[in-house]
Amino acid sequence: MLNKKLIVANWKMNPESVTDAISLAKETEKGIPKSLKAEVVIAPPFPFLAAAKKVIKRAELGAQDDFWEFKGARTGEVSPTMLKNSGVKYVIVGHSERRALGETDEMINKKIEATLKAGLKPILCVGEPSERGLTRTLRGFTRNYEMAKNYIRNQLEKDLKNISNLKRRTSNIIVAYEPIWAIGTGKPDKPEDSLEMIRFIKGILSSKFGVRSSIVLYGGSVNSQNARSFLQYKEIDGALVGGASLNAKEFSKIVVIVNNANAVK
Ligand code: PEP
């Protein structure tokens, strides 16, 4: 568990110009309370990292992906060292949108190892597709925990296989639980269901990988209306926010909620 909650803004492939990225970063920075008790991370696309870095003072810089080698003939890739040298602290690894394009657990495993080796904090995204986590009933869909847990266990076992140095006192890896059907759909998971899954993930991290004080976030259609219902649980260490982070005012409301959730802990 974290002693402060973590909130990560994943801008995905937005906005379209550096000018727009700078104004979004400035607006976002303005919306972060001075008395910040949470950790805020902003993850713009690679071409906007440098510009965002100049503007954000109260937040940390994140990247949305990296590669598992450090230099050489790898056209189009970005190494963890390059990110580290650009002021990045966190890297989102294994987002379902990348897995959908063919990124495998084996690739993710290598990225996690390299990210840690470079001294960066990976945010490993895991999450099951609807057909592996929901069962249709007469009243709609209900959660099939057994299927979902098997899916997530399998992802964690492959993604974190033989990763060195996981059992540190301060957690150097973050997991984001993001059920795929909840991402970008406006249909978030039920907070109590994601709590069950996050407890399960923490159990695996502890029993299988020796990570005692793990950090696990929820992601999937988080907005200012629903953030509190997730963040009220002390086991949910924060949120990964996609769409809502592109609206600085909306994101700011979420940050304030996270900050207050922190204060009552
Ligand atoms: C995400 O990008 O990981 C995400 C959770 O997106 P959204 O908040 O838009 O569902």
Tab-separated table of C-alpha atoms and ligand atoms in Angstrom:
chain	number	residue	atom	x	y	z
A	1	MET	CA	0.000	0.000	0.000
A	2	LEU	CA	1.087	3.538	-0.684
A	3	ASN	CA	1.029	6.196	1.979
A	4	LYS	CA	-0.207	8.569	-0.687
A	5	LYS	CA	-2.552	7.816	-3.532
A	6	LEU	CA	-1.283	7.890	-7.081
A	7	ILE	CA	-3.159	9.315	-10.024
A	8	VAL	CA	-1.900	8.835	-13.562
A	9	ALA	CA	-3.084	10.807	-16.591
A	10	ASN	CA	-2.718	8.754	-19.759
A	11	TRP	CA	-3.128	11.172	-22.665
A	12	LYS	CA	-2.855	8.284	-25.147
A	13	MET	CA	-2.343	9.625	-28.723
A	14	ASN	CA	-3.533	13.145	-27.852
A	15	PRO	CA	-3.438	16.096	-28.424
A	16	GLU	CA	-2.420	16.741	-32.018
A	17	SER	CA	0.135	19.532	-31.623
A	18	VAL	CA	2.827	20.618	-29.208
A	19	THR	CA	0.965	23.901	-28.685
A	20	ASP	CA	-2.116	22.017	-27.551
A	21	ALA	CA	0.034	19.719	-25.391
A	22	ILE	CA	1.602	22.726	-23.652
A	23	SER	CA	-1.764	24.322	-22.950
A	24	LEU	CA	-3.175	21.036	-21.626
A	25	ALA	CA	-0.098	20.608	-19.427
A	26	LYS	CA	-0.404	24.200	-18.161
A	27	GLU	CA	-4.113	23.830	-17.416
A	28	THR	CA	-3.492	20.500	-15.704
A	29	GLU	CA	-0.683	21.985	-13.603
A	30	LYS	CA	-2.980	24.851	-12.566
A	31	GLY	CA	-5.584	22.341	-11.364
A	32	ILE	CA	-3.182	20.497	-9.055
A	33	PRO	CA	-3.596	21.743	-5.468
A	34	LYS	CA	-0.533	23.357	-3.890
A	35	SER	CA	-1.050	21.269	-0.782
A	36	LEU	CA	-0.787	18.067	-2.753
A	37	LYS	CA	-0.825	14.917	-0.668
A	38	ALA	CA	-1.162	12.576	-3.627
A	39	GLU	CA	1.312	11.784	-6.412
A	40	VAL	CA	0.180	12.933	-9.841
A	41	VAL	CA	1.754	11.573	-13.024
A	42	ILE	CA	1.180	12.967	-16.506
A	43	ALA	CA	1.945	10.665	-19.419
A	44	PRO	CA	1.919	12.557	-22.741
A	45	PRO	CA	2.962	11.028	-26.084
A	46	PHE	CA	6.759	10.835	-26.637
A	47	PRO	CA	7.077	13.981	-28.842
A	48	PHE	CA	5.542	16.139	-26.089
A	49	LEU	CA	7.544	14.845	-23.114
A	50	ALA	CA	10.118	17.637	-23.194
A	51	ALA	CA	7.527	20.398	-23.545
A	52	ALA	CA	5.373	18.944	-20.767
A	53	LYS	CA	8.398	18.565	-18.499
A	54	LYS	CA	9.012	22.326	-18.669
A	55	VAL	CA	5.480	23.086	-17.548
A	56	ILE	CA	4.589	20.514	-14.918
A	57	LYS	CA	6.094	21.193	-11.536
A	58	ARG	CA	3.711	19.561	-9.090
A	59	ALA	CA	3.361	16.355	-11.123
A	60	GLU	CA	5.804	13.706	-12.272
A	61	LEU	CA	6.363	12.829	-15.896
A	62	GLY	CA	5.300	9.455	-17.280
A	63	ALA	CA	5.700	7.725	-20.645
A	64	GLN	CA	3.172	5.448	-22.298
A	65	ASP	CA	5.585	2.713	-23.405
A	66	ASP	CA	9.261	1.885	-23.820
A	67	PHE	CA	11.520	-0.763	-25.347
A	68	TRP	CA	13.516	-3.516	-23.658
A	69	GLU	CA	16.923	-2.621	-25.061
A	70	PHE	CA	18.954	0.438	-24.255
A	71	LYS	CA	20.409	1.541	-27.596
A	72	GLY	CA	21.152	0.412	-31.110
A	73	ALA	CA	19.460	-0.518	-34.359
A	74	ARG	CA	15.820	-0.513	-33.263
A	75	THR	CA	14.072	1.863	-35.624
A	76	GLY	CA	11.084	3.557	-34.083
A	77	GLU	CA	11.681	2.360	-30.528
A	78	VAL	CA	12.351	4.480	-27.445
A	79	SER	CA	14.668	3.157	-24.758
A	80	PRO	CA	14.149	3.395	-21.006
A	81	THR	CA	17.430	5.298	-20.731
A	82	MET	CA	16.212	7.941	-23.173
A	83	LEU	CA	13.104	8.346	-21.062
A	84	LYS	CA	15.082	8.529	-17.843
A	85	ASN	CA	17.314	11.181	-19.388
A	86	SER	CA	14.220	13.132	-20.438
A	87	GLY	CA	12.977	13.426	-16.867
A	88	VAL	CA	10.502	10.556	-16.974
A	89	LYS	CA	9.851	8.705	-13.704
A	90	TYR	CA	7.020	6.278	-14.580
A	91	VAL	CA	6.367	4.147	-17.666
A	92	ILE	CA	3.032	2.562	-18.565
A	93	VAL	CA	3.782	-0.954	-19.787
A	94	GLY	CA	1.413	-3.497	-21.339
A	95	HIS	CA	-1.609	-1.243	-21.793
A	96	SER	CA	-4.463	-3.261	-23.326
A	97	GLU	CA	-4.424	-0.956	-26.360
A	98	ARG	CA	-0.853	-2.104	-27.023
A	99	ARG	CA	-1.629	-5.739	-26.255
A	100	ALA	CA	-4.443	-5.500	-28.837
A	101	LEU	CA	-1.807	-4.535	-31.424
A	102	GLY	CA	0.180	-7.685	-30.737
A	103	GLU	CA	2.306	-6.917	-27.683
A	104	THR	CA	2.803	-10.243	-25.915
A	105	ASP	CA	3.376	-11.079	-22.259
A	106	GLU	CA	6.946	-12.044	-23.183
A	107	MET	CA	7.587	-8.570	-24.642
A	108	ILE	CA	5.968	-6.954	-21.618
A	109	ASN	CA	8.134	-9.038	-19.306
A	110	LYS	CA	11.289	-7.775	-21.042
A	111	LYS	CA	10.016	-4.189	-20.925
A	112	ILE	CA	9.356	-4.422	-17.179
A	113	GLU	CA	12.873	-5.727	-16.542
A	114	ALA	CA	14.469	-2.998	-18.675
A	115	THR	CA	12.307	-0.258	-17.181
A	116	LEU	CA	13.339	-1.227	-13.656
A	117	LYS	CA	16.965	-1.555	-14.694
A	118	ALA	CA	16.896	2.043	-15.943
A	119	GLY	CA	15.632	3.198	-12.536
A	120	LEU	CA	12.111	3.947	-13.742
A	121	LYS	CA	8.842	2.764	-12.216
A	122	PRO	CA	6.768	0.572	-14.519
A	123	ILE	CA	2.987	0.782	-14.328
A	124	LEU	CA	2.017	-2.685	-15.504
A	125	CYS	CA	-1.505	-2.799	-16.937
A	126	VAL	CA	-3.472	-6.011	-16.590
A	127	GLY	CA	-7.136	-6.661	-17.276
A	128	GLU	CA	-9.438	-9.269	-18.710
A	129	PRO	CA	-11.646	-8.928	-21.796
A	130	SER	CA	-15.396	-9.146	-21.216
A	131	GLU	CA	-15.648	-12.747	-22.419
A	132	ARG	CA	-13.127	-13.764	-19.740
A	133	GLY	CA	-14.667	-11.864	-16.874
A	134	LEU	CA	-18.393	-11.446	-17.379
A	135	THR	CA	-21.205	-13.966	-17.637
A	136	ARG	CA	-24.509	-13.121	-19.263
A	137	THR	CA	-27.502	-13.654	-16.993
A	138	LEU	CA	-31.186	-12.891	-17.335
A	139	ARG	CA	-30.574	-9.553	-15.626
A	140	GLY	CA	-27.602	-8.538	-17.759
A	141	PHE	CA	-23.974	-9.363	-17.017
A	142	THR	CA	-22.488	-10.517	-13.734
A	143	ARG	CA	-18.882	-10.843	-12.776
A	144	ASN	CA	-17.303	-14.263	-13.224
A	145	TYR	CA	-14.532	-13.884	-10.684
A	146	GLU	CA	-13.049	-17.303	-11.262
A	147	MET	CA	-12.506	-16.700	-14.968
A	148	ALA	CA	-11.294	-13.143	-14.436
A	149	LYS	CA	-8.874	-14.161	-11.689
A	150	ASN	CA	-7.417	-16.991	-13.757
A	151	TYR	CA	-6.848	-14.558	-16.603
A	152	ILE	CA	-5.163	-11.970	-14.391
A	153	ARG	CA	-3.069	-14.560	-12.550
A	154	ASN	CA	-1.785	-15.793	-15.891
A	155	GLN	CA	-0.913	-12.258	-17.034
A	156	LEU	CA	0.925	-11.458	-13.802
A	157	GLU	CA	2.841	-14.744	-13.814
A	158	LYS	CA	4.049	-14.153	-17.361
A	159	ASP	CA	4.607	-10.415	-17.159
A	160	LEU	CA	6.578	-10.578	-13.909
A	161	LYS	CA	8.376	-13.879	-14.500
A	162	ASN	CA	11.919	-13.821	-13.109
A	163	ILE	CA	11.921	-10.063	-12.682
A	164	SER	CA	14.844	-9.216	-10.470
A	165	ASN	CA	14.587	-6.913	-7.535
A	166	LEU	CA	10.817	-6.935	-6.983
A	167	LYS	CA	10.962	-7.584	-3.247
A	168	ARG	CA	12.039	-4.156	-2.159
A	169	ARG	CA	10.678	-2.312	0.752
A	170	THR	CA	9.388	0.566	-1.297
A	171	SER	CA	7.469	-0.848	-4.157
A	172	ASN	CA	9.226	-0.212	-7.430
A	173	ILE	CA	6.460	-1.613	-9.576
A	174	ILE	CA	2.880	-0.461	-9.873
A	175	VAL	CA	0.053	-2.571	-11.265
A	176	ALA	CA	-3.031	-1.013	-12.850
A	177	TYR	CA	-6.091	-3.229	-12.903
A	178	GLU	CA	-8.021	-2.233	-16.019
A	179	PRO	CA	-10.860	-4.530	-17.104
A	180	ILE	CA	-10.831	-4.079	-20.858
A	181	TRP	CA	-14.558	-3.512	-21.273
A	182	ALA	CA	-14.321	-0.560	-18.878
A	183	ILE	CA	-11.621	1.317	-20.806
A	184	GLY	CA	-12.870	4.264	-22.822
A	185	THR	CA	-16.468	3.025	-22.726
A	186	GLY	CA	-17.923	5.261	-20.029
A	187	LYS	CA	-18.899	2.051	-18.213
A	188	PRO	CA	-16.606	1.683	-15.210
A	189	ASP	CA	-16.323	-1.502	-13.202
A	190	LYS	CA	-18.342	-1.675	-9.999
A	191	PRO	CA	-16.014	-0.354	-7.281
A	192	GLU	CA	-16.669	-3.389	-5.058
A	193	ASP	CA	-15.840	-5.733	-7.958
A	194	SER	CA	-12.584	-3.962	-8.739
A	195	LEU	CA	-11.772	-4.000	-5.017
A	196	GLU	CA	-12.144	-7.797	-5.039
A	197	MET	CA	-9.856	-8.027	-8.074
A	198	ILE	CA	-7.308	-5.622	-6.606
A	199	ARG	CA	-7.202	-7.625	-3.364
A	200	PHE	CA	-6.616	-10.703	-5.468
A	201	ILE	CA	-3.786	-9.005	-7.396
A	202	LYS	CA	-2.165	-7.882	-4.146
A	203	GLY	CA	-2.416	-11.470	-2.886
A	204	ILE	CA	-0.598	-12.792	-5.970
A	205	LEU	CA	2.058	-10.080	-5.798
A	206	SER	CA	2.730	-11.003	-2.198
A	207	SER	CA	2.511	-14.807	-2.322
A	208	LYS	CA	4.080	-15.381	-5.719
A	209	PHE	CA	6.508	-12.473	-6.044
A	210	GLY	CA	7.220	-11.491	-2.451
A	211	VAL	CA	5.993	-7.906	-2.973
A	212	ARG	CA	4.530	-7.124	0.428
A	213	SER	CA	3.523	-3.493	0.047
A	214	SER	CA	2.231	-3.454	-3.493
A	215	ILE	CA	0.659	-0.505	-5.266
A	216	VAL	CA	-2.385	-1.358	-7.352
A	217	LEU	CA	-4.478	1.215	-9.217
A	218	TYR	CA	-7.883	0.980	-10.835
A	219	GLY	CA	-8.373	2.152	-14.428
A	220	GLY	CA	-11.400	2.196	-16.702
A	221	SER	CA	-13.709	5.182	-17.302
A	222	VAL	CA	-12.734	6.986	-14.098
A	223	ASN	CA	-14.206	10.491	-13.927
A	224	SER	CA	-15.046	13.075	-11.301
A	225	GLN	CA	-18.449	11.479	-10.702
A	226	ASN	CA	-17.154	8.020	-9.843
A	227	ALA	CA	-13.572	8.590	-8.599
A	228	ARG	CA	-14.567	8.765	-4.947
A	229	SER	CA	-16.346	5.407	-5.065
A	230	PHE	CA	-13.077	3.721	-6.072
A	231	LEU	CA	-10.649	5.814	-4.051
A	232	GLN	CA	-12.588	5.436	-0.807
A	233	TYR	CA	-11.055	1.970	-0.399
A	234	LYS	CA	-7.650	1.990	1.176
A	235	GLU	CA	-6.575	-1.025	-0.900
A	236	ILE	CA	-7.163	0.919	-4.137
A	237	ASP	CA	-3.987	2.949	-4.272
A	238	GLY	CA	-5.024	5.306	-7.043
A	239	ALA	CA	-6.340	5.574	-10.568
A	240	LEU	CA	-5.153	5.434	-14.151
A	241	VAL	CA	-7.227	7.972	-16.045
A	242	GLY	CA	-7.469	8.100	-19.833
A	243	GLY	CA	-10.230	10.149	-21.482
A	244	ALA	CA	-10.981	12.333	-18.454
A	245	SER	CA	-7.342	13.473	-18.263
A	246	LEU	CA	-7.728	15.328	-21.567
A	247	ASN	CA	-10.062	17.781	-19.880
A	248	ALA	CA	-7.930	19.668	-17.366
A	249	LYS	CA	-10.913	20.827	-15.281
A	250	GLU	CA	-12.333	17.323	-15.044
A	251	PHE	CA	-8.905	15.900	-14.210
A	252	SER	CA	-8.400	18.558	-11.575
A	253	LYS	CA	-11.650	17.515	-9.865
A	254	ILE	CA	-10.387	13.931	-9.775
A	255	VAL	CA	-7.055	15.051	-8.317
A	256	VAL	CA	-8.879	16.968	-5.573
A	257	ILE	CA	-10.959	13.870	-4.765
A	258	VAL	CA	-7.826	11.718	-4.649
A	259	ASN	CA	-6.105	14.292	-2.476
A	260	ASN	CA	-8.993	14.303	-0.013
A	261	ALA	CA	-9.267	10.510	-0.045
A	262	ASN	CA	-5.632	10.619	0.974
A	263	ALA	CA	-6.224	13.046	3.782
A	264	VAL	CA	-8.724	10.801	5.549
A	265	LYS	CA	-6.479	7.756	5.502
B	1	PEP	C1	-6.637	4.065	-19.856
B	1	PEP	O1	-6.203	4.690	-20.814
B	1	PEP	O2	-5.908	3.262	-19.279
B	1	PEP	C2	-8.004	4.277	-19.412
B	1	PEP	C3	-8.388	3.748	-18.295
B	1	PEP	O3	-8.806	5.060	-20.213
B	1	PEP	P1	-10.249	5.650	-19.814
B	1	PEP	O4	-10.094	6.355	-18.494
B	1	PEP	O5	-10.590	6.557	-20.924
B	1	PEP	O6	-11.191	4.490	-19.683
